[in-house]
XYZ file of C-alpha atoms in Angstrom:
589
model
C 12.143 51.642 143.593
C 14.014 54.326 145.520
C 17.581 55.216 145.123
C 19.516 54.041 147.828
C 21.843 56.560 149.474
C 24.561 55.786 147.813
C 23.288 55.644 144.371
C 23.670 58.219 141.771
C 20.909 60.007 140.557
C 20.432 62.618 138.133
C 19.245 66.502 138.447
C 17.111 67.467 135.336
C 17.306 70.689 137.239
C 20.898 70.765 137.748
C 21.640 69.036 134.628
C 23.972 66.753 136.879
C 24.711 63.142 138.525
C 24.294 63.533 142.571
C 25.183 60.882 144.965
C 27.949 58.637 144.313
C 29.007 55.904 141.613
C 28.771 52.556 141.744
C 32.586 52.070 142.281
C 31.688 54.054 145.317
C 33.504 57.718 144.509
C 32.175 60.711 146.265
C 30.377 62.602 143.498
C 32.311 65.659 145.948
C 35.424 64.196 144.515
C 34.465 64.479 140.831
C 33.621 68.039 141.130
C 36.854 68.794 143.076
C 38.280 66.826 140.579
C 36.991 69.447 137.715
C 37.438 72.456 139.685
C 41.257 71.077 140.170
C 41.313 71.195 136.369
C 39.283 73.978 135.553
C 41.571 75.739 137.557
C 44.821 74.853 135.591
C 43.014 76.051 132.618
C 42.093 79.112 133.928
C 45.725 79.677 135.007
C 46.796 78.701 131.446
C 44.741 80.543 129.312
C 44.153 83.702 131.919
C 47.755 84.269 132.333
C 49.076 83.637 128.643
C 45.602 84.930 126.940
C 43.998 87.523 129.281
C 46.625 89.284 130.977
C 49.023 90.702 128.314
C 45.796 92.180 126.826
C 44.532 93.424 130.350
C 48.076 94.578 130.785
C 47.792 96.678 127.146
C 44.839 98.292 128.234
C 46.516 99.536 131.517
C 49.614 100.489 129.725
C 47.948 103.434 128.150
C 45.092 103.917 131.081
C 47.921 104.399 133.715
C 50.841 105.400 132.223
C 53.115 107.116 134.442
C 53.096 110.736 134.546
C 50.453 111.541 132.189
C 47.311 111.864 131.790
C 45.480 108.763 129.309
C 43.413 111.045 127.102
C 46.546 113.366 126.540
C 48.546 110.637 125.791
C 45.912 108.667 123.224
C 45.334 112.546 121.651
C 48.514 113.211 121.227
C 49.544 109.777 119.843
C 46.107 109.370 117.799
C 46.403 112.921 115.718
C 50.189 112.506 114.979
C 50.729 112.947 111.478
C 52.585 109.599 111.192
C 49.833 107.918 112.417
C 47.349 109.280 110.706
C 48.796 108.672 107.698
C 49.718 105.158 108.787
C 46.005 104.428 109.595
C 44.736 105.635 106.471
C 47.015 103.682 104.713
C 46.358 100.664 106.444
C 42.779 100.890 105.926
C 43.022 101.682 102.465
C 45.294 98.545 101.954
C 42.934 96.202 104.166
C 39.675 97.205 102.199
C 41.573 97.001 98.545
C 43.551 93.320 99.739
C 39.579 92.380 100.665
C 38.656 93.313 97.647
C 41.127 90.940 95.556
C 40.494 88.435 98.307
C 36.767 88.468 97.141
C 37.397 88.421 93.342
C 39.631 85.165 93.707
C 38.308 83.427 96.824
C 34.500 83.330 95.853
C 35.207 83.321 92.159
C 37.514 80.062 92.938
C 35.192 78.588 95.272
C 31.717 78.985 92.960
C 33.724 77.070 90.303
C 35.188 74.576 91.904
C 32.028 73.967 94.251
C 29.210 74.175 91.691
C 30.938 72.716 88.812
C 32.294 69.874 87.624
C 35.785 70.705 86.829
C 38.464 68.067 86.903
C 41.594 67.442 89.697
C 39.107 69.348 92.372
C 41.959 68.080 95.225
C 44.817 69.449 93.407
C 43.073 73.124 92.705
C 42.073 73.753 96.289
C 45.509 72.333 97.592
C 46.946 75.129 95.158
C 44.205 77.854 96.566
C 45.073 77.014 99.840
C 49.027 76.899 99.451
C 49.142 80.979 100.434
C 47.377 79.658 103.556
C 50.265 77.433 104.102
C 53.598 80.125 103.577
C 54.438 82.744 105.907
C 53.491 86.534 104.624
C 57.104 87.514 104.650
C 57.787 84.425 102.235
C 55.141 85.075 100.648
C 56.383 88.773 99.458
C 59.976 87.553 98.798
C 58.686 85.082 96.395
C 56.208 88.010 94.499
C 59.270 89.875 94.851
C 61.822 87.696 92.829
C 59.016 87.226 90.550
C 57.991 91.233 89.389
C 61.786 92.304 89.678
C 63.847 93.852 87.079
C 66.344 90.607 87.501
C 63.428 88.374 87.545
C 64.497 84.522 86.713
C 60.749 84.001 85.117
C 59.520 86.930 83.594
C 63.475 88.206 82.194
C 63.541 85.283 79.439
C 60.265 86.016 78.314
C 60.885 89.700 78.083
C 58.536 90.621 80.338
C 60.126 91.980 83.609
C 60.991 95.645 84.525
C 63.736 97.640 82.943
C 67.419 96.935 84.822
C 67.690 99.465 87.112
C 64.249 100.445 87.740
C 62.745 99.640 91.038
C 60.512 96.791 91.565
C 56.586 97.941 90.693
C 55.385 95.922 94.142
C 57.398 98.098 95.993
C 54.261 100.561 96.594
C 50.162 100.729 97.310
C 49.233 98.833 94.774
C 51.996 95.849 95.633
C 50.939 95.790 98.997
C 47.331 95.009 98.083
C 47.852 92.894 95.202
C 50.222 90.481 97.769
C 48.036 90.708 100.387
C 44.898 90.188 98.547
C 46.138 87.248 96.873
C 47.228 85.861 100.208
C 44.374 86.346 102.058
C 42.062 85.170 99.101
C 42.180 81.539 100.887
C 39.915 82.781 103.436
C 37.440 83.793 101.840
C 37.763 80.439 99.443
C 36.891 78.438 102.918
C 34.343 80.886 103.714
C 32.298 80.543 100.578
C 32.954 76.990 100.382
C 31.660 76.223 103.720
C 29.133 78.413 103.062
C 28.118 76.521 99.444
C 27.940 73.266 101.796
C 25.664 74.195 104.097
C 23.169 75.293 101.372
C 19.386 73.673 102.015
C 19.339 72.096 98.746
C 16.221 71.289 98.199
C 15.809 75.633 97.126
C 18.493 74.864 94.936
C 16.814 71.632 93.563
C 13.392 73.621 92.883
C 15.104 76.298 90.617
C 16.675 73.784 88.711
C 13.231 72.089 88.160
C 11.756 74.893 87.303
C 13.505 75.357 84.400
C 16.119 78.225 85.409
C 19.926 78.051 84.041
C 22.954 77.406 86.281
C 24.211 81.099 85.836
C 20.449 81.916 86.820
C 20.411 80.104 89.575
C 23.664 80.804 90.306
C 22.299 84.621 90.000
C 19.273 84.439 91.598
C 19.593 81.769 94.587
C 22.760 80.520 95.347
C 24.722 84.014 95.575
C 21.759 85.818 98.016
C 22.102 82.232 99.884
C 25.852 82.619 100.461
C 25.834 86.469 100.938
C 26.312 85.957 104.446
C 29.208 83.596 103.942
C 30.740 86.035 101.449
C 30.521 89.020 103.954
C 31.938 86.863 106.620
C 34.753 85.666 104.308
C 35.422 89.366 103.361
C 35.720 90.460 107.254
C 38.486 87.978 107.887
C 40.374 89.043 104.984
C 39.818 92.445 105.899
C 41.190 91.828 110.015
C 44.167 89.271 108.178
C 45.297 92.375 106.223
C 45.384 95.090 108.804
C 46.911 92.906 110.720
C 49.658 91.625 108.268
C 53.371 92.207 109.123
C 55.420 90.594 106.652
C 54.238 92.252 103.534
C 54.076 95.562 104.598
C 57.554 95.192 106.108
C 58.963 93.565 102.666
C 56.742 95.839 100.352
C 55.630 99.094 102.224
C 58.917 100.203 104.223
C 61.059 100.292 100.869
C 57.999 101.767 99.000
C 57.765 104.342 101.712
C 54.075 103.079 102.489
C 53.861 102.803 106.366
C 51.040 100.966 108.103
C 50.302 100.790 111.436
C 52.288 97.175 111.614
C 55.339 98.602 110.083
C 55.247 102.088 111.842
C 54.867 100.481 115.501
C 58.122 98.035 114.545
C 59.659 101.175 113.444
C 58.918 102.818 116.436
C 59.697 100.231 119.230
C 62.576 99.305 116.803
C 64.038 102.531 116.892
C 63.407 103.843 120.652
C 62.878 100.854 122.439
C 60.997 99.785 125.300
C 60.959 103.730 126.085
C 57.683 104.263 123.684
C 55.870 101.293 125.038
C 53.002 103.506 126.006
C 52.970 105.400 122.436
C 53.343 101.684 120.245
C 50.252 100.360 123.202
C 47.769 103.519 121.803
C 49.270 102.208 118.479
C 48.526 98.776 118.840
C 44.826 99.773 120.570
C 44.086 101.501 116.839
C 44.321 97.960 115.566
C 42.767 96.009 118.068
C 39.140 98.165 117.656
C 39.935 97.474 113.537
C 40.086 94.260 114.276
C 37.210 94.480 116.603
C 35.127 95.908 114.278
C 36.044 93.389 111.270
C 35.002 90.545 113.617
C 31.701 92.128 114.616
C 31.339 92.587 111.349
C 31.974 88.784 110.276
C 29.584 87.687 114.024
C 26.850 89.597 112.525
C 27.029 88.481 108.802
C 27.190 84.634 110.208
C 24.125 85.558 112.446
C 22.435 86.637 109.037
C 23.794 83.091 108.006
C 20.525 81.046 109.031
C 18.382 79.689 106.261
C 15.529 77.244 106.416
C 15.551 74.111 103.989
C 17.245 70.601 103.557
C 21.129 71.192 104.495
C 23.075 68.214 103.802
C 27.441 68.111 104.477
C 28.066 68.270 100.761
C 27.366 70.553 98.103
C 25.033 70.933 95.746
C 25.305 68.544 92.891
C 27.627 70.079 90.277
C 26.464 71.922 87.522
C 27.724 70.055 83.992
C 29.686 72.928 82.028
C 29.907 70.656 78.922
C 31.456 72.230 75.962
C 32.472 75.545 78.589
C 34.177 72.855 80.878
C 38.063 73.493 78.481
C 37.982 76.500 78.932
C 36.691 77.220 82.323
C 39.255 74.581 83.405
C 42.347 76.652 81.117
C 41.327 79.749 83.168
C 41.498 78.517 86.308
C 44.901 76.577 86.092
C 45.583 80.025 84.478
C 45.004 81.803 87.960
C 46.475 79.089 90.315
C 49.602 79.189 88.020
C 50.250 82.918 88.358
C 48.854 83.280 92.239
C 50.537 79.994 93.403
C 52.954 78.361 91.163
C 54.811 81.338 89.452
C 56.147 83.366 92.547
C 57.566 79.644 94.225
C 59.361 79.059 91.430
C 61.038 82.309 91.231
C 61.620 81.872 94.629
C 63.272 78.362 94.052
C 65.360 80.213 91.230
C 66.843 82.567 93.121
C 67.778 80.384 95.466
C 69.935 78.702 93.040
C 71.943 81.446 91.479
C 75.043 83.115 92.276
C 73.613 86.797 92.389
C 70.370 88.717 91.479
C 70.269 89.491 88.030
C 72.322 86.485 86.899
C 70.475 84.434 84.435
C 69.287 80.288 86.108
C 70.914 78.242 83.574
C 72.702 74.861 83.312
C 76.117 77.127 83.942
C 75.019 78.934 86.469
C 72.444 77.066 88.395
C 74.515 76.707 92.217
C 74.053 75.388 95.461
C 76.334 77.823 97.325
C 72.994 79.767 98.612
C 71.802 76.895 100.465
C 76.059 75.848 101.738
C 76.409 79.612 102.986
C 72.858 80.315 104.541
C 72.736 76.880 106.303
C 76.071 75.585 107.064
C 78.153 79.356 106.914
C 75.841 81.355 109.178
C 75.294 80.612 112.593
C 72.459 82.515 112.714
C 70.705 80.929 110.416
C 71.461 77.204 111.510
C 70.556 79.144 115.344
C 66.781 80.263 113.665
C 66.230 76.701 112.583
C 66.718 75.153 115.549
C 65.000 77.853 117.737
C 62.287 77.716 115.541
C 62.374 73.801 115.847
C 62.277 74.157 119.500
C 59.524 76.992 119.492
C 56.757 76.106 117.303
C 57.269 72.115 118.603
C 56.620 73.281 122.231
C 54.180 75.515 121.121
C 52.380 72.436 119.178
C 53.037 70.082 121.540
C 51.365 72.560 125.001
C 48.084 73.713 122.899
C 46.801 69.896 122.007
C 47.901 69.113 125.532
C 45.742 72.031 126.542
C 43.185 71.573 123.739
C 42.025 68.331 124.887
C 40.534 69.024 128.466
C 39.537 72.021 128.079
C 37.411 70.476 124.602
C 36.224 68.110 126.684
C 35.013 70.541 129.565
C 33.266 72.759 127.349
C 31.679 69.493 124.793
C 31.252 67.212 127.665
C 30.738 68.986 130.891
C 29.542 71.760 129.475
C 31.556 74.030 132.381
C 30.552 77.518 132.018
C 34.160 78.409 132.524
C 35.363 76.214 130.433
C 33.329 77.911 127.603
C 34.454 81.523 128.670
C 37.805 79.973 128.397
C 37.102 79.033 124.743
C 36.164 82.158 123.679
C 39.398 84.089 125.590
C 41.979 81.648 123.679
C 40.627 83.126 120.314
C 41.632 86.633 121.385
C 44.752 86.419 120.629
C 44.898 84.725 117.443
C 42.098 87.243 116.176
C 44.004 90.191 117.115
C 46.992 91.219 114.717
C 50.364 89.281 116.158
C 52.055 92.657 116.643
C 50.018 93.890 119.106
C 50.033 90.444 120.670
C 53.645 91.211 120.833
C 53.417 94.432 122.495
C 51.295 92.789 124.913
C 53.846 90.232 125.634
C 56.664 92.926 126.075
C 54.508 94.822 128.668
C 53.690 91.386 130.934
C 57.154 89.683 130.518
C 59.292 93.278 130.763
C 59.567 93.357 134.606
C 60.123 90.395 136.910
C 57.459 87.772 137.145
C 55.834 87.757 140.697
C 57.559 85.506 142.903
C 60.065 84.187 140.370
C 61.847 87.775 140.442
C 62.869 86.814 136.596
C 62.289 88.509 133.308
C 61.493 86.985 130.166
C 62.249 89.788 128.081
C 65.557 88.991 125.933
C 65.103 85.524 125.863
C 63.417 82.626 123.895
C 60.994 82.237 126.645
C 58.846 85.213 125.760
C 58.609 83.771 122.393
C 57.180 80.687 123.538
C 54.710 82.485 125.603
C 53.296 84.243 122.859
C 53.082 81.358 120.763
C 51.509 79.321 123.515
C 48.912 82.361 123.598
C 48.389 83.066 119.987
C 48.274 79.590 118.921
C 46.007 77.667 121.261
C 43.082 78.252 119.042
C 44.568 76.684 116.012
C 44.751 73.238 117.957
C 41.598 73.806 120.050
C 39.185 73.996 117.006
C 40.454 70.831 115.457
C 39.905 69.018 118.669
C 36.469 70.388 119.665
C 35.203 68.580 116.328
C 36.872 65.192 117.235
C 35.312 65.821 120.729
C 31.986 66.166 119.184
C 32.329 63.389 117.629
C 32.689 60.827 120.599
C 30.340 59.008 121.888
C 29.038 60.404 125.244
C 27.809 57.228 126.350
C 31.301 55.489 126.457
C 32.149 58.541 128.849
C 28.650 57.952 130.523
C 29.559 54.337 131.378
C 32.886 55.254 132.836
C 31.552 57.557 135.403
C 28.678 54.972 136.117
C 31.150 52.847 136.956
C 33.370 54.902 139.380
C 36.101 56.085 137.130
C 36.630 59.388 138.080
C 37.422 62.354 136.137
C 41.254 62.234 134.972
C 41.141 58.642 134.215
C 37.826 58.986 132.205
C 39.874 61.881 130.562
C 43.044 59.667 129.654
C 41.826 56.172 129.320
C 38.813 57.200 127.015
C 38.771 60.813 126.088
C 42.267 61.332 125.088
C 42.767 58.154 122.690
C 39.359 59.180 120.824
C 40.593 62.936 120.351
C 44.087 62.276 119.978
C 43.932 62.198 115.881
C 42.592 65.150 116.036
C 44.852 66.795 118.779
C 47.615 65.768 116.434
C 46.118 67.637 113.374
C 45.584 70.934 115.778
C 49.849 70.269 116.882
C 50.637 70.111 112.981
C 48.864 73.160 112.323
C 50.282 75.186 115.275
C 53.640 73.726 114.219
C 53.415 74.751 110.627
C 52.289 78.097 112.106
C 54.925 78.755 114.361
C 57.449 77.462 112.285
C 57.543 80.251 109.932
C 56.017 83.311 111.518
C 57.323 86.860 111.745
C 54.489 88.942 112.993
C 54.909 87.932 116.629
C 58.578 87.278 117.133
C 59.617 90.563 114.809
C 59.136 92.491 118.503
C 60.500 89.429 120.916
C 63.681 88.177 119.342
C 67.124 88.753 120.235
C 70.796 87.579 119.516
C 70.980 84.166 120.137
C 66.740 83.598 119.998
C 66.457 84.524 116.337
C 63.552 82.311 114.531
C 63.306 81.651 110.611
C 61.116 84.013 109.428
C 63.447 87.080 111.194
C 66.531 85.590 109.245
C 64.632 85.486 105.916
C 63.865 89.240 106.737
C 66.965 90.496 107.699
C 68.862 88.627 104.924
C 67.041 90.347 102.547
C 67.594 93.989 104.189
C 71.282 93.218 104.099
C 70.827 93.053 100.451
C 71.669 88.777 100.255
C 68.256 87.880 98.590
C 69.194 84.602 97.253
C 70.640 83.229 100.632
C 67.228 84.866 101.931
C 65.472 82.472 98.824
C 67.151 79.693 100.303
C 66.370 80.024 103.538
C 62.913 80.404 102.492
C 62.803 77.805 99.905
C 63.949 74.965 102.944
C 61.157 76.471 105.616
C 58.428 75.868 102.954
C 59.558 72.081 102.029
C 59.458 71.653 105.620
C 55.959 73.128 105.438
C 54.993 71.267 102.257
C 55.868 67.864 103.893
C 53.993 68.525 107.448
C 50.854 69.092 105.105
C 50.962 66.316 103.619
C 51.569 64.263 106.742
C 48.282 66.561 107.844
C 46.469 65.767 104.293
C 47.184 61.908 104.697
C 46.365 62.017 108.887
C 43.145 63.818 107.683
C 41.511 60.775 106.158
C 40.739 59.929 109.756
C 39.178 63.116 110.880
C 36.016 64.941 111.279
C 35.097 66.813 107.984
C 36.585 70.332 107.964
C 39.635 69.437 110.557
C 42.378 70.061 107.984
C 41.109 72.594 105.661
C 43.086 71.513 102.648
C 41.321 68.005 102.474
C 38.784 68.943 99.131
């Protein structure tokens, strides 16, 4: 029978429905429908994602009054930034290389073996994932001090009056290598998951060992994963504000991070142009760590039986004690150890002073949040920032998820791969970005953003969109096309399809992207270090500037409330997670 005229019929050639519905809507108005919404999008993301870099570019290309390759020379073979690059360089590749030692160590025990309490040990390897970097070094800090509430019973800290050993090279890349050792822990564990097992199964039957096989199979299997792990790491640490800042300023150890917020800190938006060659050193870094992780996952592609779980454990029998004693060993001194000195400091009256039953105080905690307006200021800006911020990207997330999954709109998919740009690129140069665009009057609105809580935002809406869009495009996978299908069939047209069926199906996952952002946001430094001013300061620039003032247990407390807050969203994450596609919240073991 031939389609009447006003049936739909489908294209194999165009891939597409032609015609109209049977509720009797224009197919014309569906795909003005999507080009309405594409649009939006493209607004969104182009303006918040694609311009400030665009606008970077220019900065140096057509900076007034002189020439670009004059400029880049002249900025490029300065000896502060030479010795700023190497430096940052020589931290990123020696924080990858403690990354790798604990993240694929970690994750070949605890995802070939069977050791016990598997959810509590990755919740503790992933906890660095969860504090801010600038935390992060205040805690390692108040741990390896001279007045160190831990290691000063036990004998064991510096000298009085000595400076603190992390307060140099080798600080910088122990901290940051611990830190970023999480990544690499996902890496290799997605990686040991996607193993074809039945490889795996034939050693094994052939009579090799686990450490053979182990040796021999699993470790050439996962190379890629490894490699891929290790360029993340490496693109997290060159990138990587907050310990630097803590560790490298007063250990006279400038990075490229710390020696563009020097610079723009010191001189203003009169060295935009020098910071923007700066910040361009950084972005090909980080260009070249992610081509680096594209082509190791393009190695990634094995043939064989690949099931979602791992491999079934290898039994470490009499070994398991031990093996289990050295782990807990690690998580204690990389995880545990540097929170509680943290939480210590918090809760006495003055560094140095020994936590005891006389001395143990909550005046910290009174005089950083009820004393100082700045503080209680940076909580609620923070608040207000990272819960817009959460609340815009899984409003964003879930269209554009369901263009690019369901529609499979070309733009929709270029749009996917913009809003990682700025989330891969270090924060700081994000910033510098964000300066640039938001400096001079907006077109039409004849306002600038610069000074104010708005340019914040923006960057968070920019940086941040990724972390929610990932976790929706797996609950958008996961829905059933055919429910979607029917609905057109039918004549519901686009937005209604989108909120009636689309948007209640992807919602638990929307929410899981909004907690992450939020968690995110909450805490950062990197970007806002560059935007804030009076009035718009966030959390993580009050933990950093009490501790330059020299009030490092108000600093602890500050820091010790931002991570409960933290501590409790992941949880709410961990238990919202149960209804999620596998890998959506990355702390679920």
């Amino acid at each position: 029978m031939r389609p009447s005229a006003s049936s739909p019929t489908f294209s194999a050639a165009d891939g597409a429905w032609t015609g109209a519905p049977a509720g009797g809507r224009p197919i014309r108005a569906l795909a003005d429908a999507e080009t309405l919404l594409v649009a939006a999008l493209l607004v969104y993301v182009g303006g918040l994602a694609l311009w400030p870099m665009l606008r970077l570019f220019a900065e140096v290309l057509l900076v007034e009054g002189r020439d670009a390759s004059s400029l880049l020379a002249e900025v490029w073979s300065g000896r502060a930034t030479l010795r700023a690059l190497r430096n940052t360089i020589e931290a990123g590749l020696g924080a990858t290389l403690v990354s790798l030692a604990i993240g694929t160590g970690t994750a070949l025990l605890v995802g070939l073996t069977d050791v016990r309490a598997k959810p509590a040990i990755v919740f503790l390897l992933l906890l660095p994932l969860l504090i801010p970097p600038q935390i992060t070094a205040l805690a390692w800090l108040e741990l390896m001090g001279p007045g160190s509430p831990i290691l000063g019973p036990l004998g064991l800290a510096p000298p009085p009056g000595t400076a603190n050993p992390l307060y140099s090279a080798s600080g910088v890349i122990l901290v940051m290598g611990v830190e970023h050792a999480t990544i690499v822990f996902l890496a290799v564990r997605a990686g040991l998951r996607a193993l074809p097992r039945d490889l795996v199964e034939a050693a094994r039957l052939a009579g090799a060992s686990p450490l053979r096989v182990t040796a021999t199979v699993l470790v050439p299997l996962l190379r890629p994963a490894i490699l891929a792990g290790a360029a993340l790491a490496f693109v997290s640490s060159i990138g990587n504000f907050g310990v630097p800042a803590l560790l490298g300023i007063p250990g006279r150890y400038p990075v490229l991070t710390t020696l563009i917020y020097q610079r723009l800190n010191g001189f203003g938006p009169s060295v935009l142009g020098e910071v923007a060659a700066l910040a361009l050193i950084l972005a090909a870094l980080a260009a070249i760590g992610l081509a680096a992780r594209a082509a190791a996952a393009a190695r990634g592609r094995t043939t064989g039986e690949r099931t979602g779980a791992p491999v079934e454990p290898f039994r470490l029998g009499r070994a398991r004690p031990a093996a289990e004693a050295a782990l807990w060993a690690l998580l204690l001194a990389v995880s545990v150890l540097p929170l509680l000195a943290l939480l210590a400091t918090s809760l006495v009256p003055a560094l140095g002073v020994p936590i005891g039953p006389g001395t143990a105080t909550l005046d910290n905690f009174r005089f950083a949040l009820f004393q100082q307006d700045a503080v209680r200021r940076a909580f609620a800006n923070s608040f207000v920032l990272a819960a817009t911020a959460a609340a815009a990207s899984a409003a964003v997330s879930v269209p554009l998820a369901y263009l690019t999954v369901f529609r499979r709109n070309r733009v929709a998919r270029i749009l996917d791969l913009v809003a990682d740009g700025p989330y891969a690129i270090p924060g700081i140069v994000l910033s510098i970005a964000a300066i640039l665009v938001f400096l001079r009057p907006l077109p039409l609105l004849g306002v600038s953003l610069y000074g104010t809580a708005w340019i914040i935002l923006a960057a968070y809406l920019a940086r941040f969109l990724a972390l929610a869009l990932r976790p929706t495009l797996a609950g958008v996978e996961q829905i059933d096309r055919g429910v979607e299908e029917a609905a057109r069939m039918a004549g519901a047209g686009l937005f209604r399809r989108l909120f009636t069926i689309v948007l209640p199906l992807a919602a638990p996952s929307a929410a899981a992207g909004a907690l992450l952002v939020f968690m995110t946001a909450f805490n950062e430094l990197t970007v806002s270090a560059l935007l804030w001013s009076t009035g718009n300061e966030t959390l993580g620039v009050m933990v950093f500037a009490l501790h330059y003032e020299g009030n490092s247990p108000a600093a602890a407390a500050v820091a010790t409330v931002s991570i409960a807050v933290t501590l409790a969203l992941a949880l709410a994450a961990g238990a919202l997670g149960r209804r999620l596609p596998e890998g959506v919240v990355p702390w679920r073991a």
